[in-house]
Coordinates of C-alpha atoms in Angstrom, one line a residue:
Chain A
M1 CA 0.1 0.2 -0.2
E2 CA 3.2 2.4 0.3
F3 CA 2.5 3.2 -3.8
V4 CA -0.6 4.3 -2.8
A5 CA -0.2 6.2 0.4
I6 CA 3.0 8.0 -2.1
V7 CA 0.5 9.1 -4.5
T8 CA -2.1 10.0 -2.2
V9 CA 0.4 12.6 -0.4
L10 CA 1.6 14.2 -4.2
A11 CA -2.2 14.6 -4.9
L12 CA -2.6 16.6 -1.9
L13 CA 0.5 18.5 -2.4
Q14 CA -0.1 19.3 -5.8
Y15 CA -3.4 20.7 -4.8
I16 CA -1.4 23.1 -2.0
L17 CA 0.5 24.1 -4.6
F18 CA -2.4 25.0 -6.6
A19 CA -3.8 26.8 -3.5
I20 CA -0.4 28.7 -2.7
L21 CA -0.6 29.8 -6.6
V22 CA -4.1 31.1 -6.3
G23 CA -2.8 33.2 -3.2
K24 CA -0.3 34.8 -5.1
A25 CA -2.6 35.3 -7.8
R26 CA -4.7 37.5 -5.4
G27 CA -1.7 39.5 -4.6
Q28 CA -1.0 40.4 -7.9
D29 CA -4.3 41.3 -9.3
G30 CA -5.1 43.1 -6.4
V31 CA -8.4 40.7 -5.4
A32 CA -8.8 41.4 -1.2
A33 CA -9.9 38.7 0.6
P34 CA -12.8 37.3 1.4
A35 CA -13.5 38.3 -2.6
V36 CA -13.0 35.3 -5.0
A37 CA -13.8 37.6 -8.2
G38 CA -13.2 40.6 -10.0
H39 CA -9.7 39.6 -11.7
P40 CA -10.3 37.1 -14.6
V41 CA -6.7 35.5 -14.4
F42 CA -7.1 35.6 -10.4
E43 CA -10.4 33.5 -11.2
R44 CA -8.6 31.0 -13.5
Y45 CA -6.1 30.0 -10.3
F46 CA -9.0 30.2 -8.0
R47 CA -11.6 27.5 -10.1
V48 CA -8.2 25.1 -10.7
Q49 CA -7.8 24.9 -7.3
M50 CA -11.9 24.5 -6.1
N51 CA -12.2 22.1 -9.4
T52 CA -9.0 20.1 -7.9
L53 CA -10.4 20.0 -4.1
E54 CA -13.8 18.6 -6.3
L55 CA -11.9 15.8 -7.3
L56 CA -9.6 15.1 -4.4
A57 CA -13.0 14.4 -2.4
A58 CA -14.1 11.4 -5.0
L59 CA -10.1 10.4 -5.4
V60 CA -9.1 10.0 -2.0
P61 CA -11.8 7.2 -0.9
G62 CA -11.4 6.0 -4.7
L63 CA -7.4 5.2 -4.4
W64 CA -7.9 3.2 -1.3
L65 CA -11.3 1.2 -2.1
F66 CA -9.6 0.5 -5.3
A67 CA -6.6 -0.3 -3.9
Y68 CA -7.9 -3.0 -1.0
Y69 CA -11.0 -4.3 -3.2
V70 CA -8.9 -4.6 -6.7
S71 CA -5.0 -3.8 -7.0
P72 CA -2.9 -1.5 -4.7
T73 CA -0.2 -1.7 -7.9
W74 CA -3.1 -0.7 -10.4
A75 CA -4.5 2.3 -8.1
A76 CA -1.1 4.2 -7.3
G77 CA -0.7 3.7 -11.4
L78 CA -4.3 5.4 -11.9
G79 CA -3.4 8.1 -9.3
A80 CA -0.5 8.7 -11.1
V81 CA -2.4 9.2 -14.4
Y82 CA -4.4 12.0 -12.5
L83 CA -1.1 13.7 -11.1
V84 CA -0.3 14.1 -14.8
G85 CA -3.8 15.5 -15.7
R86 CA -4.1 17.6 -13.3
F87 CA -0.8 19.8 -14.0
M88 CA -2.1 19.4 -17.8
Y89 CA -5.8 20.8 -16.5
F90 CA -3.7 23.5 -14.3
Q91 CA -1.4 24.8 -17.2
S92 CA -4.5 24.8 -20.2
Y93 CA -6.9 26.6 -17.7
V94 CA -4.6 29.2 -16.8
S95 CA -3.1 29.9 -20.6
D96 CA -7.2 29.7 -22.1
P97 CA -10.2 27.8 -20.0
A98 CA -11.5 26.6 -23.3
K99 CA -8.4 24.4 -23.6
R100 CA -8.8 22.3 -20.2
G101 CA -10.8 19.6 -21.9
A102 CA -7.8 16.9 -22.0
G103 CA -6.6 17.6 -18.7
F104 CA -9.6 17.0 -16.9
G105 CA -10.3 14.0 -18.8
L106 CA -7.0 12.7 -18.0
S107 CA -7.4 13.5 -14.5
F108 CA -11.3 12.7 -14.1
L109 CA -11.0 9.4 -15.8
P110 CA -9.0 8.0 -13.8
I111 CA -11.1 8.6 -10.9
M112 CA -14.3 6.9 -12.5
V113 CA -12.0 3.9 -13.5
L114 CA -10.9 3.9 -9.2
L115 CA -14.7 4.4 -8.1
V116 CA -16.3 1.9 -10.5
G117 CA -13.6 -0.6 -10.3
G118 CA -13.9 -0.2 -6.5
L119 CA -17.7 -0.8 -6.2
V120 CA -17.3 -4.2 -8.5
G121 CA -14.5 -5.2 -6.2
A122 CA -16.6 -4.7 -2.9
V123 CA -19.8 -6.3 -4.8
L124 CA -17.9 -9.3 -5.6
A125 CA -16.4 -9.3 -2.0
L126 CA -20.0 -9.5 -0.6
L127 CA -20.9 -11.9 -2.8
H128 CA -17.8 -14.5 -2.4
R129 CA -17.4 -14.2 1.3
Chain B
M1 CA -17.9 -3.4 5.7
E2 CA -18.2 -4.1 2.6
F3 CA -21.7 -2.5 2.5
V4 CA -19.9 0.7 3.9
A5 CA -17.4 1.1 0.8
I6 CA -20.5 0.6 -1.4
V7 CA -22.6 3.2 0.4
T8 CA -19.2 5.6 0.3
V9 CA -18.9 4.8 -3.6
L10 CA -22.5 5.0 -4.1
A11 CA -22.3 8.9 -2.6
L12 CA -19.5 9.9 -4.8
L13 CA -20.9 8.9 -7.8
Q14 CA -24.0 10.6 -7.0
Y15 CA -21.9 13.8 -6.0
I16 CA -20.2 13.2 -9.6
L17 CA -23.6 13.1 -11.2
F18 CA -24.5 16.3 -9.4
A19 CA -21.3 17.9 -10.9
I20 CA -22.4 16.5 -14.7
L21 CA -25.6 18.6 -14.3
V22 CA -23.5 21.5 -13.1
G23 CA -21.6 21.4 -16.8
K24 CA -24.4 20.8 -18.3
A25 CA -26.1 23.7 -16.6
R26 CA -23.7 26.0 -17.6
G27 CA -23.8 24.9 -21.4
Q28 CA -27.6 25.5 -21.3
D29 CA -27.3 28.6 -19.2
G30 CA -24.6 30.4 -21.0
V31 CA -22.2 30.4 -18.1
A32 CA -18.6 30.2 -19.2
A33 CA -15.9 29.3 -17.1
P34 CA -14.4 30.5 -15.1
A35 CA -17.6 32.0 -14.0
V36 CA -19.4 30.3 -11.5
A37 CA -22.4 33.2 -11.3
G38 CA -24.7 35.0 -13.7
H39 CA -27.6 32.9 -14.0
P40 CA -30.0 31.8 -11.2
V41 CA -30.5 28.2 -12.4
F42 CA -27.2 27.6 -13.0
E43 CA -26.2 28.4 -9.6
R44 CA -28.4 26.2 -8.4
Y45 CA -27.3 23.5 -9.8
F46 CA -23.5 24.9 -8.6
R47 CA -24.8 25.2 -5.1
V48 CA -26.1 21.8 -4.7
Q49 CA -22.7 20.5 -6.0
M50 CA -20.9 22.7 -3.6
N51 CA -22.9 21.6 -0.6
T52 CA -22.6 17.7 -1.5
L53 CA -19.2 18.4 -1.2
E54 CA -19.4 20.1 1.8
L55 CA -20.9 17.0 3.8
L56 CA -19.4 14.5 1.6
A57 CA -15.9 15.8 3.6
A58 CA -17.9 14.8 7.0
L59 CA -19.6 12.1 5.6
V60 CA -17.0 9.8 4.6
P61 CA -14.6 9.9 7.4
G62 CA -17.4 9.8 9.5
L63 CA -18.9 6.7 8.1
W64 CA -16.0 4.7 8.6
L65 CA -15.2 5.8 12.0
F66 CA -18.5 4.7 12.9
A67 CA -18.4 1.0 11.0
Y68 CA -15.3 0.9 13.0
Y69 CA -15.9 1.9 16.5
V70 CA -20.2 1.3 16.5
S71 CA -21.3 -0.9 14.0
P72 CA -20.5 -1.5 9.8
T73 CA -24.2 -2.2 9.1
W74 CA -25.9 0.6 11.3
A75 CA -22.8 3.1 9.4
A76 CA -24.4 1.7 5.7
G77 CA -27.8 1.9 7.1
L78 CA -27.3 5.5 7.9
G79 CA -25.2 6.3 4.6
A80 CA -28.4 4.9 2.8
V81 CA -30.7 7.8 4.7
Y82 CA -27.8 10.3 3.4
L83 CA -28.1 9.1 -0.2
V84 CA -31.7 9.8 -0.5
G85 CA -31.4 13.1 1.4
R86 CA -29.4 14.3 -0.9
F87 CA -31.4 13.4 -3.9
M88 CA -34.4 15.2 -2.2
Y89 CA -32.2 18.0 -1.8
F90 CA -31.1 18.2 -5.1
Q91 CA -34.8 17.9 -6.3
S92 CA -35.9 20.3 -4.2
Y93 CA -33.2 23.0 -4.3
V94 CA -33.6 23.5 -8.6
S95 CA -37.5 23.4 -8.3
D96 CA -37.1 25.9 -5.3
P97 CA -34.2 27.0 -3.4
A98 CA -36.5 28.0 -0.3
K99 CA -38.0 24.2 -0.1
R100 CA -34.3 22.7 0.6
G101 CA -34.7 22.0 4.1
A102 CA -36.1 18.6 4.2
G103 CA -33.9 17.0 1.5
F104 CA -31.2 19.0 3.4
G105 CA -32.0 17.7 7.0
L106 CA -32.3 14.2 6.2
S107 CA -28.7 14.4 4.7
F108 CA -27.1 16.2 7.3
L109 CA -28.5 14.1 10.1
P110 CA -27.2 11.3 9.4
I111 CA -23.9 13.0 9.3
M112 CA -24.7 13.9 12.7
V113 CA -24.9 10.6 13.9
L114 CA -21.9 9.0 12.2
L115 CA -20.1 11.6 13.8
V116 CA -21.0 11.8 17.3
G117 CA -21.6 8.0 17.6
G118 CA -18.2 7.9 16.3
L119 CA -16.7 9.8 18.3
V120 CA -18.6 8.1 21.5
G121 CA -17.3 5.1 20.4
A122 CA -13.7 6.1 19.7
V123 CA -13.9 7.4 23.3
L124 CA -15.2 4.0 25.0
A125 CA -12.1 2.3 22.6
L126 CA -9.6 4.4 24.9
L127 CA -11.4 4.0 28.2
H128 CA -11.5 0.4 27.9
R129 CA -8.2 -1.0 26.1
Chain C
M1 CA -5.5 5.2 17.3
E2 CA -7.9 6.4 19.3
F3 CA -6.9 9.9 19.9
V4 CA -6.5 10.0 15.8
A5 CA -10.0 9.3 15.2
I6 CA -11.1 11.9 18.3
V7 CA -8.9 14.6 16.4
T8 CA -10.9 13.8 13.4
V9 CA -14.0 13.7 14.4
L10 CA -13.2 17.1 16.7
A11 CA -11.9 18.5 13.3
L12 CA -15.2 18.0 11.2
L13 CA -17.5 18.9 13.9
Q14 CA -15.5 22.2 14.2
Y15 CA -16.1 22.8 10.1
I16 CA -19.7 22.1 10.7
L17 CA -20.1 24.5 13.3
F18 CA -18.3 27.0 11.3
A19 CA -21.1 25.6 8.4
I20 CA -23.8 26.6 11.1
L21 CA -22.8 30.1 11.5
V22 CA -22.4 30.7 7.5
G23 CA -26.4 29.5 7.5
K24 CA -27.0 32.1 11.2
A25 CA -24.8 35.0 8.8
R26 CA -27.1 34.2 5.8
G27 CA -30.2 34.8 7.7
Q28 CA -29.1 38.0 9.5
D29 CA -27.0 39.3 6.4
G30 CA -30.2 38.5 4.3
V31 CA -27.8 36.9 1.7
A32 CA -31.2 34.4 0.4
A33 CA -29.9 31.1 -1.1
P34 CA -28.2 30.3 -4.1
A35 CA -26.3 33.6 -3.6
V36 CA -22.6 33.1 -1.9
A37 CA -22.4 37.2 -1.8
G38 CA -23.8 40.6 -1.6
H39 CA -23.0 41.1 2.2
P40 CA -19.1 41.7 3.4
V41 CA -20.1 39.9 6.6
F42 CA -21.2 37.2 5.2
E43 CA -18.3 36.5 3.1
R44 CA -16.0 36.6 5.6
Y45 CA -18.2 33.6 7.2
F46 CA -18.8 32.1 3.9
R47 CA -14.7 32.1 3.2
V48 CA -14.0 30.7 6.6
Q49 CA -16.1 27.5 5.8
M50 CA -14.7 27.3 2.4
N51 CA -11.1 28.1 3.5
T52 CA -11.9 25.2 6.0
L53 CA -13.2 22.5 3.7
E54 CA -9.9 23.6 1.8
L55 CA -7.7 22.4 5.1
L56 CA -9.7 19.4 5.9
A57 CA -9.4 17.7 2.2
A58 CA -5.5 17.3 3.1
L59 CA -5.7 17.1 7.0
V60 CA -7.5 13.8 7.2
P61 CA -5.8 11.9 5.1
G62 CA -2.2 13.1 6.3
L63 CA -4.1 12.4 9.9
W64 CA -4.2 9.0 8.9
L65 CA -1.0 8.6 6.7
F66 CA 1.3 10.2 9.6
A67 CA -0.5 8.2 12.3
Y68 CA 0.4 4.7 10.2
Y69 CA 3.8 5.7 8.9
V70 CA 5.2 7.6 11.5
S71 CA 3.4 8.0 14.9
P72 CA -0.4 8.0 16.2
T73 CA 0.7 10.3 19.5
W74 CA 2.1 13.0 17.1
A75 CA -0.7 12.8 14.6
A76 CA -3.2 13.6 17.2
G77 CA -0.8 16.3 18.9
L78 CA -0.4 17.7 15.1
G79 CA -4.4 17.2 14.7
A80 CA -4.9 19.3 18.0
V81 CA -2.3 22.4 17.1
Y82 CA -4.7 23.0 14.0
L83 CA -7.9 22.7 16.0
V84 CA -6.3 25.5 18.1
G85 CA -5.1 27.5 15.1
R86 CA -8.5 27.3 13.0
F87 CA -10.5 29.2 16.2
M88 CA -7.8 31.6 15.8
Y89 CA -8.3 32.4 12.2
F90 CA -12.3 32.3 12.5
Q91 CA -12.0 34.5 15.1
S92 CA -9.4 37.3 13.5
Y93 CA -11.1 36.5 9.6
V94 CA -14.4 37.5 11.0
S95 CA -13.2 40.6 12.8
D96 CA -10.6 41.7 10.1
P97 CA -9.9 39.7 7.1
A98 CA -6.3 41.3 7.4
K99 CA -5.6 39.8 10.2
R100 CA -6.2 36.0 9.4
G101 CA -2.1 35.6 8.7
A102 CA -1.5 34.1 12.4
G103 CA -4.3 31.3 12.7
F104 CA -4.1 30.5 8.7
G105 CA -0.4 29.5 9.7
L106 CA -1.0 27.4 12.7
S107 CA -3.6 25.4 11.1
F108 CA -1.8 24.9 7.9
L109 CA 1.6 24.3 9.5
P110 CA 0.3 21.1 11.0
I111 CA -1.2 19.8 7.7
M112 CA 2.1 20.2 6.3
V113 CA 4.2 18.3 8.6
L114 CA 1.7 15.9 8.8
L115 CA 1.8 15.5 4.7
V116 CA 5.6 15.4 4.5
G117 CA 6.5 13.1 7.6
G118 CA 3.8 10.9 5.7
L119 CA 5.3 10.8 2.7
V120 CA 8.5 10.5 4.0
G121 CA 7.5 7.4 6.4
A122 CA 5.8 6.1 3.2
V123 CA 9.0 6.0 1.3
L124 CA 10.8 4.7 4.0
A125 CA 8.4 1.7 4.7
L126 CA 8.8 0.9 1.1
L127 CA 13.2 0.8 1.0
H128 CA 13.0 -1.4 4.1
R129 CA 10.1 -3.8 3.2

């Protein structure tokens, strides 16, 4: 399970990096807290962080359920695809929100495989016990 | 623990369904990313997804702590009540935000029972070890 | 692991308390759902809740990975520092958003220690197995 733990931490550190970049954009674009809008470039950084938070809520339980009921190695591999997809998403969203599709797909699809795989694995474990 | 795993995945898939409906409303109501406001119907879908994310952060750890320290069967049952409550919340919020109370209560109360039950279970385990 | 479970539940209950205060501010400041802006005091409460959600996504996995790979006692202790820091963050943000720095630091730094410590612990476990 060590690889799953490592991928989990890397996904959380990547997310914290995105959050730090939001804080930086807040300063550069002059958007004072508590506002989260008012400058289009700040809003892109902010939406990348929020969308990453939205996916993390499903990624982390998905990683561990898939690892437990299906395969830790495949769970870690799918998590690595997520990590690459999220960096692509970040880069494309900040440069042009309309081009965020590929990076989104590459970070969203591994989560769907983890969740559906984990569900099937848990149902099979229930039937075979 | 299989039922707890299954309920966890179903809660995450329900949340992803709400997120997909936000994406659809984004297209239909003409709200281009990174904006998250500008059309009242889009905003309802968006708030349902966000509120569901807000509850998931507490639901998932609550499910597993309650399952471990109290009862996996009751954890899964409370999770099933949450699932039904969330669908009610979605339907009522989208049709009229003022009527979201019942669905909110039916998805929020199981989480409170899971958390308080898990806390009591963990304290008792600490005292009896 | 009981102390880690207890700190996890307390962090989630603290977050739910912040969410309840958002609901109260929504009523007092006349911000009807689905709006999440329009009154500066409401927006401060809302941002405290959102920022706490943003940190919880990293805190909860960090607590358990650190507890498993490094030390449950230290994990619980770092979680207790987070709890105090979050209350400071709440109080300072609501009175003056510009003074939120200390409370933010005291709740963010324990999470970084948990994540980096958990990562190092998992890598060492991988090398020594």
